[in-house]
Amino acid sequence: MTYTLLFICFGAVALGIIYIVHQFVRMKKQPVKDAKVIELQGYIKEGAMTFLRREYSIIVLFVIGLGILIATFLGAEPDAGLFAGSAIATAVSFIIGAVFAMCGGFIGMRAGVLANGPTAQAAKDKGMAAALKIAFSGGSISGLTLASIGLFGLTGLILFFTHVIYGTDQISLVISVVTGFSLGASFVALFARVGGGIYTKIADVGADLVGKVEAGIPEDDPRNPAVLADNVGDNVGDIAGLGADLYESYVSSIIAAVSLGALIPVAAMGLGGSEEYSVIARVLFPMLVSAGGILASVIAAISVQLGGGKDPAKALQRGLQVAALLTSVITLILSFVLFEAYQIQAFLAVFFGIAVGVGVGLITEYYTSDKYKHIQYVKKMSETGAATNIIGGFATGLFSAWPVALLMAIGIIAAALVGGDNNSMYFMALCSVGMLATLGMTVAIDSYGPISDNAGGLVEMSKMGDEVRAITDHLDAVGNTTAAIGKGFSVGSAAFTVVGLFATFVIRLRLLDGGAEILSHFTIYNPIVMAMALIGAGVPYLFSAFSIKSVGKAANEMVEEVRRQFRETPGLMEGEEGVKPDYKRCIDISTKAALRELVMPGLLAVIAPIAAGILFGFVGLAGLLLGTFVSGILLAFFMGNVGGVWDNAKKSFDPVKYKGTEIFNAAVIGDTVGDPLKDTAGPAIDILVKLMTILSVVFIPLFASIGDGMGLLGRFFF
Amino acid sequence: MTYTLLFICFGAVALGIIYIVHQFVRMKKQPVKDAKVIELQGYIKEGAMTFLRREYSIIVLFVIGLGILIATFLGAEPDAGLFAGSAIATAVSFIIGAVFAMCGGFIGMRAGVLANGPTAQAAKDKGMAAALKIAFSGGSISGLTLASIGLFGLTGLILFFTHVIYGTDQISLVISVVTGFSLGASFVALFARVGGGIYTKIADVGADLVGKVEAGIPEDDPRNPAVLADNVGDNVGDIAGLGADLYESYVSSIIAAVSLGALIPVAAMGLGGSEEYSVIARVLFPMLVSAGGILASVIAAISVQLGGGKDPAKALQRGLQVAALLTSVITLILSFVLFEAYQIQAFLAVFFGIAVGVGVGLITEYYTSDKYKHIQYVKKMSETGAATNIIGGFATGLFSAWPVALLMAIGIIAAALVGGDNNSMYFMALCSVGMLATLGMTVAIDSYGPISDNAGGLVEMSKMGDEVRAITDHLDAVGNTTAAIGKGFSVGSAAFTVVGLFATFVIRLRLLDGGAEILSHFTIYNPIVMAMALIGAGVPYLFSAFSIKSVGKAANEMVEEVRRQFRETPGLMEGEEGVKPDYKRCIDISTKAALRELVMPGLLAVIAPIAAGILFGFVGLAGLLLGTFVSGILLAFFMGNVGGVWDNAKKSFDPVKYKGTEIFNAAVIGDTVGDPLKDTAGPAIDILVKLMTILSVVFIPLFASIGDGMGLLGRFFF
C-alpha cells in the first residue's frame, strides 16, 4: 500500500466536477422570461459580487501579512526538531488554502445568484417540483464545489510534498506543512462568516425597521430601498458564509485525522498491525472516506426529487439519509480493506460522527420547531408582552444548549472508548471526519434555503401573483428549518474538529525537544491553565459583543438612509411608474459597514492565541484554547438556537390574523433581538474557536522558540 | 507555636458578637410611631419569617438525606488511606455547617425586617444622616453575624477535633473532616439564593406587570396586593440570599487555605522553614487574617457616618476603604509574626485578593453606571425601540464579562507566581481569603440596599410625603449601585474560592492510594476530560434555564391573582377607607412557587458531580468541574451585569419626563427581561459552581471506592 492510492481521491474530485459543470450548464439553460426578474437578478448579482470582491481584497491583505509572519517566524528555532525549516512550505500551503477557500465561496455564490431567477420562473411556469429542483441544484453546486476543492487541495499538496519535495518517508513533516492549508481555509471562513453575517443583518434589520414597521409596506416590496441589500445579504451570509464555515471544518477535520494518523506512530503511542503499513492506512483512511462522501453526495443530490408526497422537507431529508447511508457503507468497506486491526473500530468511529450529525439536527429541530412544546411555550409567553416573550425564549435557548453538548460529549467518549487510551485521539478525529464527510449534501441543503428566499423576493417584486408566492413561501419555510439545523450542525462539527485539532497540537508538542516536559504541565490544576482558561472563556463573549454591537450600529445607518430616500424621492412611496429607489446606495452601506466592522473580531481571533503563546508559552495557550472551546461551543449553541426560537415563535403566528396586535409585536421584538445572535455572533463563534486552535498548531515553532516553550512570563513560573 | 493560638479567633468573634448585640439593642429602642408603618412592618416580618421557616424545613430534609449519604458512603473504602473512617465526623461537620448557615440567615433577616420601620421613621423625623445610620446598622448586623459565626464554627470544630478527638498531630485529617462544614454552608446558600431569587422576582414582576403597567398605579402603592410580597422578597432575596452566598465563599475560602496549608506538606510539595512550625503557621495564618478582618470590619462599621458631603455613597465607600486598609495592615503584621520564610509573599497574596475585590467593583461600576459611556449607548439604542435596547444591552453585558475574567486571571497568576510552582496552590487560596476577609463590611453594605428599599416602600404606603420619600429614594439609589457591585464581588470571590477548592480536591487525591496514577490522567488533552468539560460547561446553562423559566411561570400566577383581587374586591382600586387587599395570599403564592421551583436546580447541583464521579471517576469529575467553572463564571458575570445595564439604562430616563413614551417603554422591557437574569439565575450560578466543587471534595472517599477511582465506565478506558 502506498500514498499513490491517494490518486483515488482525484477520481472522486473529478466526479464532483462533472456534476458541478453539468448542473451549471443546465442552470444556464433555464429560461428567465420576466424582464423585471432579469433586472433585479442583475442587481443582486452585482451587489453580491461587489461585496465579495471587496471582502476578498481585505482578506488578501491579511493573508499576505500572516503569510509573511509564518515564513519569517516559523523557521527561526533550530530546536524545533522535525519541523525546522518548513516555514516557507507552510506559508505556501497557507496561501493556497486561502485562495482555494475564496474560490469555493466565489463559485457557490455565483451559483446562488444564478439560481434565484430560474427558481422564481419555474415556480410560476411549472410549479413546486421544478422550483425545488432548481433551487436545490443551485445549492448542490456550492456543496460539491467545496467538497471537491477541499479534497483536491489536500490530496494535491500531500502528493506534491511527499513525492516531489521531501520523499514519502517524511509523511509527518508533510502533514504539518499541509496544516497551513487548513489555516488558510479557517482564515477566509472567519471573514466570510463575520462579514457576511454583519452584512445580512444590517440589511435585514434596516429593511424591516423602516419598511415593515414604520412605512407599513410588505416584506420584499420593491419600493423599499434596502430590500435588494437584504437579498444580497442572503447570498453573502447564508451561502458564502455558511459554506466557508463548514468547508473549514471539513478541511480541518481531515487534516487532524491525517496528522494524528501520521504523527501518533512517530510519537510512539501504539499501533495496530505492522508499523509502516499502519501509518499509510491511517493517512489514507480519512482521505478515502471523504472521497466516498463526495460520491455519496453526488448520488444523493441526484436522488432529490419531489415525490408524490409533495413535501419538499421530506425530499431533502431523504437526500441526506441516502448520503449518510452510502457513506457508512463505503466506510465499512474501506475500513476492512485498509486496516489489519481496528477494522470495526475505525468504521464505528466514523459512524458515530455521522450519527451525531443526525442527532444534532434532531435536537435543534426539537427546540426550534413549532411542532414541539418549546415554541408553543414561547408563543404563550408572548401573550403577556415582549418582556415575557424574550424571557421565555431566553430560557428555551439556555435549555437547548446542554443536550447538544451532552450528545457531542457522548460522541467524543464513544470514539475514545473504541480507540482505547493510546489511539483515542485518532479515533476522535475520525469521528469528526465522519460527521463532515457528507459536506456536499449538507451545504447543498443549507444553501437551498437562501436561494428559495431570494426567489420569493423576486416573485414579490416582479408581481408574479399570490399563487406563485405561495410556492416560494413554502420552499422558503422549509429552508428556514434546514437553516436552523445547519447552524446546529456547523457548531457541532466545529466542536469535533477542535477536539481533533487540539489533539494534533498535543501530538506535535510531544515531538518537540523538551515536549514531554512541557506536556507534564498540561494539567487541569495548573494555576496558569486555570487562569488562562478563564480568559479564554471570555474571548467568545468579547468576540460576540463586537459583532452584535456592529450590527446595531450599522443598522442605524441603514435606517437613516431608507428614511431619507422615502422622504426625498418624490413618488417613491406612492409607487409611481418609473420611480425607483436607489438600491445601490443601500448595498453600498451594507458593504462598507460589514467590511469596517469585521476587522476587530478578526484581529481578536489572531491576537488572543499569539499573545497567550508568547506570554505564557504552550501551557498558557492550551489553557486559553480549552477555555475558549468549552465556553464558546455552549455560547454558540445557545445563540444559534435562541434566535431560531424567537424567529419560529413569531412565524407560528399567522400574520394575516395577528398582524398589528400586541402579541404579534411582542413576537416581532423577540425575532429582531435574535437576528444578530443567530446570524452574526452565534455562527461566527465556532469559527473563532477553530481558527484559534489551528493557528496555535501552525505557530508551534514560534512559541517553541520563546523561553523554551514556556513564554516570556511563564518561564518565571515553571 | 501551637493550634491553641486559634483561641485568638474567639476573641475576634466575641468582639463581633458585642457589636451585634449593641446594634440590636439600639435598633430595638428606635421609635416607630406611625401606626400604619407598624402594621405593614408586621406583615413583612411575618411574610419573611414564614418563608424562611418553610424554606428551612425543605433544606433540613435535604440536609438529613445528604448527611445520611455522607455517613454511609464516605467510610466505605478501606483504601482511602488517611481519610478512612471519618465519615461520621464529616457528616456531623456538615450538619453543623448547615445549621450555622441557617442561623446566620435567620439573624440577618431578622435585623433587616427590624430596621426598615425605624429607617422610614428616622427619615421623616431626623433626616438622611439618621436614616442612613439605621439602615446601615441593620445591614452590619447581618454582615458581622455571618463573619462571626463562620469563624466561630471553623475554629471551634478545628480545636474540638484536634484537641478532643484526634490529637493535634492529625491536623490534615481534621481539616478534611471540617470540610463538611463548608459543604453545609454551600448547601444552605444554594437554596437560599435560588429560593430567595425566585421569590423576589415573582413578586417584583407580578407587582409591576399589573400594578404599574395595567392598572397605572405607582410603585409601592398599598392598593397593590403584590406590593408586600415584593418587600418581603427584598429581604429573602437580597439580604438572606446574598448573605448566604458570600458567607459560603468566606467559609470555603478559609477551609481551602487551611486544607492546603495542612495537606501540601503531607503531600511533600515543598516547605518554607522547619516542617512542623510551617504547617502550624500555614493553618493559623488564614484563620487569623479572617479574625483581623472581623476587627477591621467592626471599626469600619463604626466609622460609617454621613459627613459634611451629604453623600451616602461616599460614606459607604469610605467604610470599605477603612476595612480594606486595616485588614492589609493586620495581614502584614501577621505574616511577619507567623512565618519564617515567605513573609512578604504571604502578605502579597492576601493583598492581591483585597485588590482584586476592589477592582471587580470598579469594573462592574464602569459597565453598569450611567456615569460612563456604556449605559449612555444603551440609552441611545432605546430610541429605536425595545429590540435595539435589548440588543445594545446584550452586547454591553457581553463586553463586561471579559475584563472581570481577565482581572481574576491576573489575580490567580500573580498569587501563583508569588508562591512559585510548589506553593502556588496555597497562595492562590490565600488570595481568596484576602478578598473575603472584610465579609462583615461587604455584606453590611449590600444588605443596606434592601433595607432602604423597604423603608422607601413603607414611606410610600404610609403616605409620609414626598420629602421623606426623596430621602429614602436617594438612599435606595445608592443601594442599587452597591447591589450591582456586590453581585460582581460575589461572583469574583466565588471564582477564587473555586480555584482554592479545586486545589484542595487535587491535593487530597494525591494522598489517596493510587492518587498519583489518577492525577496523571488529569491532562487537558484527555478525551474524557474534554468531553466532560463540555458537559460541565452546559450545566450552568441548564441550571439558569430552570430558574429563569420558574420565574416566568410563577410570575404568571401572581399576575392572575392580582388581577383577580382588583376585579373581585369592591372599592380596592378606588382606595376606599378600610378596604385592604389580601396581601397574605400574594405572599403565599410567592412562597409556594419559590419552594416548588428550587427543587430542580438543587437536584441538578447535587446529581451532576455525583453522577460524573460515579460514571467516569475523578478524571471525568475534574473535567466536569473545570467546564462548569469557566463557563459558569463567565455566564454569571454576563447575566449579573446585563441585568444591571438594562436596569440602569431605564433609571437614567427621568420618569416624570419620559413616562408613557415609546422610548421609556422600550427601556422598561429591557429592565424586565434583565430581572430574572440578574437576580435569580446570575447570582445562583456561582453557588452552583462552588457547591459542585466542595461536594466533590467531600465525596472523594466514595468515588475512590468505584473502579479504583476511575468510575464505572471510566475504568474501561484507562
CSV table of N, CA and C in Angstrom, one decimal, chain A residues 623-696:
chain,number,residue,atom,x,y,z
A,623,GLY,N,-4.4,26.3,28.0
A,623,GLY,CA,-5.5,26.7,28.9
A,623,GLY,C,-6.4,27.6,28.2
A,624,LEU,N,-5.9,28.6,27.4
A,624,LEU,CA,-6.7,29.5,26.7
A,624,LEU,C,-7.6,28.8,25.7
A,625,LEU,N,-7.0,27.9,25.0
A,625,LEU,CA,-7.8,27.2,23.9
A,625,LEU,C,-8.9,26.4,24.6
A,626,LEU,N,-8.6,25.7,25.7
A,626,LEU,CA,-9.6,24.9,26.4
A,626,LEU,C,-10.8,25.8,26.8
A,627,GLY,N,-10.4,26.9,27.5
A,627,GLY,CA,-11.5,27.8,27.9
A,627,GLY,C,-12.3,28.3,26.8
A,628,THR,N,-11.7,28.7,25.7
A,628,THR,CA,-12.5,29.2,24.6
A,628,THR,C,-13.4,28.1,24.0
A,629,PHE,N,-12.8,26.9,24.0
A,629,PHE,CA,-13.6,25.8,23.4
A,629,PHE,C,-14.8,25.5,24.2
A,630,VAL,N,-14.7,25.3,25.5
A,630,VAL,CA,-15.9,24.9,26.2
A,630,VAL,C,-16.9,26.0,26.3
A,631,SER,N,-16.4,27.2,26.6
A,631,SER,CA,-17.3,28.3,26.7
A,631,SER,C,-17.9,28.7,25.4
A,632,GLY,N,-17.1,28.7,24.3
A,632,GLY,CA,-17.5,29.1,23.0
A,632,GLY,C,-18.6,28.2,22.4
A,633,ILE,N,-18.3,26.9,22.5
A,633,ILE,CA,-19.3,26.0,21.9
A,633,ILE,C,-20.7,26.1,22.5
A,634,LEU,N,-20.7,26.2,23.8
A,634,LEU,CA,-22.0,26.4,24.5
A,634,LEU,C,-22.7,27.7,24.1
A,635,LEU,N,-21.9,28.7,24.1
A,635,LEU,CA,-22.4,30.1,23.8
A,635,LEU,C,-23.0,30.0,22.3
A,636,ALA,N,-22.2,29.4,21.5
A,636,ALA,CA,-22.6,29.3,20.0
A,636,ALA,C,-24.0,28.5,19.9
A,637,PHE,N,-24.1,27.4,20.6
A,637,PHE,CA,-25.3,26.6,20.6
A,637,PHE,C,-26.5,27.5,21.1
A,638,PHE,N,-26.2,28.2,22.2
A,638,PHE,CA,-27.2,29.0,22.8
A,638,PHE,C,-27.7,30.1,21.9
A,639,MET,N,-26.7,30.8,21.3
A,639,MET,CA,-27.1,32.0,20.5
A,639,MET,C,-27.8,31.5,19.2
A,640,GLY,N,-27.3,30.5,18.6
A,640,GLY,CA,-27.9,30.0,17.4
A,640,GLY,C,-29.3,29.6,17.6
A,641,ASN,N,-29.5,28.8,18.7
A,641,ASN,CA,-30.9,28.3,19.0
A,641,ASN,C,-31.8,29.4,19.5
A,642,VAL,N,-31.4,30.2,20.3
A,642,VAL,CA,-32.3,31.2,20.9
A,642,VAL,C,-32.9,32.1,19.8
A,643,GLY,N,-32.0,32.4,18.8
A,643,GLY,CA,-32.5,33.2,17.7
A,643,GLY,C,-33.6,32.4,16.9
A,644,GLY,N,-33.3,31.2,16.7
A,644,GLY,CA,-34.3,30.3,16.0
A,644,GLY,C,-35.6,30.2,16.7
A,645,VAL,N,-35.5,30.1,18.1
A,645,VAL,CA,-36.7,30.0,18.9
A,645,VAL,C,-37.6,31.2,18.7
A,646,TRP,N,-37.0,32.4,18.8
A,646,TRP,CA,-37.8,33.6,18.7
A,646,TRP,C,-38.4,33.8,17.3
A,647,ASP,N,-37.5,33.4,16.3
A,647,ASP,CA,-37.9,33.5,14.9
A,647,ASP,C,-39.1,32.6,14.7
A,648,ASN,N,-39.0,31.4,15.1
A,648,ASN,CA,-40.1,30.5,14.8
A,648,ASN,C,-41.4,30.7,15.7
A,649,ALA,N,-41.1,31.3,16.9
A,649,ALA,CA,-42.3,31.7,17.7
A,649,ALA,C,-43.1,32.7,16.9
A,650,LYS,N,-42.4,33.7,16.3
A,650,LYS,CA,-43.0,34.7,15.6
A,650,LYS,C,-43.7,34.1,14.3
A,651,LYS,N,-43.0,33.2,13.6
A,651,LYS,CA,-43.6,32.6,12.4
A,651,LYS,C,-44.9,31.8,12.8
A,652,SER,N,-45.0,31.3,14.0
A,652,SER,CA,-46.1,30.5,14.3
A,652,SER,C,-47.4,31.3,14.5
A,653,PHE,N,-47.3,32.6,14.5
A,653,PHE,CA,-48.5,33.5,14.5
A,653,PHE,C,-48.8,33.8,13.0
A,654,ASP,N,-50.0,33.4,12.6
A,654,ASP,CA,-50.4,33.7,11.2
A,654,ASP,C,-50.5,35.2,11.1
A,655,PRO,N,-49.6,35.8,10.2
A,655,PRO,CA,-49.6,37.2,10.1
A,655,PRO,C,-50.9,37.9,9.7
A,656,VAL,N,-51.7,37.1,8.9
A,656,VAL,CA,-52.9,37.7,8.4
A,656,VAL,C,-53.9,38.0,9.6
A,657,LYS,N,-53.9,37.0,10.5
A,657,LYS,CA,-54.8,37.1,11.6
A,657,LYS,C,-54.2,38.0,12.7
A,658,TYR,N,-52.9,38.0,12.9
A,658,TYR,CA,-52.4,38.6,14.1
A,658,TYR,C,-51.7,40.0,13.9
A,659,LYS,N,-51.5,40.3,12.6
A,659,LYS,CA,-50.7,41.5,12.3
A,659,LYS,C,-51.2,42.7,13.0
A,660,GLY,N,-50.3,43.5,13.6
A,660,GLY,CA,-50.8,44.7,14.3
A,660,GLY,C,-51.2,44.5,15.7
A,661,THR,N,-51.4,43.2,16.1
A,661,THR,CA,-51.8,43.0,17.5
A,661,THR,C,-50.6,43.1,18.4
A,662,GLU,N,-50.9,43.4,19.7
A,662,GLU,CA,-49.8,43.5,20.7
A,662,GLU,C,-48.9,42.2,20.8
A,663,ILE,N,-49.7,41.1,20.7
A,663,ILE,CA,-49.0,39.8,20.8
A,663,ILE,C,-48.0,39.6,19.7
A,664,PHE,N,-48.4,40.0,18.5
A,664,PHE,CA,-47.6,39.8,17.3
A,664,PHE,C,-46.4,40.8,17.4
A,665,ASN,N,-46.6,42.0,17.8
A,665,ASN,CA,-45.5,42.9,18.0
A,665,ASN,C,-44.5,42.4,19.0
A,666,ALA,N,-45.0,41.8,20.1
A,666,ALA,CA,-44.1,41.2,21.1
A,666,ALA,C,-43.2,40.2,20.4
A,667,ALA,N,-43.8,39.3,19.6
A,667,ALA,CA,-43.1,38.3,19.0
A,667,ALA,C,-42.1,38.9,18.0
A,668,VAL,N,-42.4,40.0,17.3
A,668,VAL,CA,-41.5,40.6,16.3
A,668,VAL,C,-40.3,41.1,17.1
A,669,ILE,N,-40.5,41.7,18.3
A,669,ILE,CA,-39.4,42.2,19.0
A,669,ILE,C,-38.4,41.1,19.3
A,670,GLY,N,-38.9,40.0,19.8
A,670,GLY,CA,-38.1,38.8,20.1
A,670,GLY,C,-37.3,38.4,18.9
A,671,ASP,N,-38.0,38.3,17.7
A,671,ASP,CA,-37.4,37.9,16.5
A,671,ASP,C,-36.2,38.9,16.1
A,672,THR,N,-36.4,40.2,16.3
A,672,THR,CA,-35.4,41.1,15.9
A,672,THR,C,-34.2,41.0,16.8
A,673,VAL,N,-34.5,40.8,18.1
A,673,VAL,CA,-33.4,40.6,19.1
A,673,VAL,C,-32.5,39.4,18.7
A,674,GLY,N,-33.2,38.4,18.2
A,674,GLY,CA,-32.5,37.1,17.9
A,674,GLY,C,-31.6,37.2,16.7
A,675,ASP,N,-32.0,38.1,15.8
A,675,ASP,CA,-31.3,38.2,14.5
A,675,ASP,C,-29.8,38.2,14.6
A,676,PRO,N,-29.2,39.2,15.3
A,676,PRO,CA,-27.7,39.3,15.3
A,676,PRO,C,-27.2,38.1,16.1
A,677,LEU,N,-27.9,37.5,17.0
A,677,LEU,CA,-27.4,36.4,17.8
A,677,LEU,C,-27.3,35.2,16.9
A,678,LYS,N,-28.4,34.9,16.2
A,678,LYS,CA,-28.3,33.7,15.4
A,678,LYS,C,-27.6,33.7,14.1
A,679,ASP,N,-27.5,34.9,13.5
A,679,ASP,CA,-27.0,35.0,12.2
A,679,ASP,C,-25.6,35.7,12.1
A,680,THR,N,-25.2,36.4,13.2
A,680,THR,CA,-23.9,37.1,13.1
A,680,THR,C,-23.0,36.5,14.2
A,681,ALA,N,-23.3,36.7,15.5
A,681,ALA,CA,-22.4,36.3,16.5
A,681,ALA,C,-22.3,34.7,16.6
A,682,GLY,N,-23.5,34.1,16.8
A,682,GLY,CA,-23.5,32.6,17.1
A,682,GLY,C,-22.7,31.8,16.1
A,683,PRO,N,-23.0,32.0,14.8
A,683,PRO,CA,-22.3,31.1,13.8
A,683,PRO,C,-20.8,31.5,13.6
A,684,ALA,N,-20.4,32.6,14.1
A,684,ALA,CA,-19.0,33.0,13.9
A,684,ALA,C,-18.2,32.5,15.1
A,685,ILE,N,-18.8,32.2,16.3
A,685,ILE,CA,-18.0,31.8,17.4
A,685,ILE,C,-17.3,30.5,17.1
A,686,ASP,N,-18.0,29.6,16.4
A,686,ASP,CA,-17.4,28.3,16.2
A,686,ASP,C,-16.1,28.4,15.3
A,687,ILE,N,-16.2,29.4,14.4
A,687,ILE,CA,-15.0,29.6,13.6
A,687,ILE,C,-13.9,30.2,14.4
A,688,LEU,N,-14.3,31.1,15.3
A,688,LEU,CA,-13.3,31.7,16.2
A,688,LEU,C,-12.5,30.6,16.9
A,689,VAL,N,-13.3,29.6,17.5
A,689,VAL,CA,-12.7,28.6,18.2
A,689,VAL,C,-11.7,27.7,17.3
A,690,LYS,N,-12.2,27.4,16.1
A,690,LYS,CA,-11.4,26.7,15.2
A,690,LYS,C,-10.2,27.4,14.8
A,691,LEU,N,-10.4,28.7,14.4
A,691,LEU,CA,-9.2,29.5,13.9
A,691,LEU,C,-8.1,29.6,15.0
A,692,MET,N,-8.6,29.8,16.3
A,692,MET,CA,-7.6,30.0,17.3
A,692,MET,C,-6.8,28.7,17.5
A,693,THR,N,-7.5,27.5,17.4
A,693,THR,CA,-6.8,26.2,17.6
A,693,THR,C,-5.8,25.9,16.4
A,694,ILE,N,-6.3,26.1,15.2
A,694,ILE,CA,-5.4,25.8,14.1
A,694,ILE,C,-4.3,26.7,14.0
A,695,LEU,N,-4.5,28.0,14.3
A,695,LEU,CA,-3.4,29.0,14.4
A,695,LEU,C,-2.3,28.5,15.4
A,696,SER,N,-2.8,28.0,16.5
A,696,SER,CA,-1.9,27.5,17.6
A,696,SER,C,-1.0,26.4,17.0
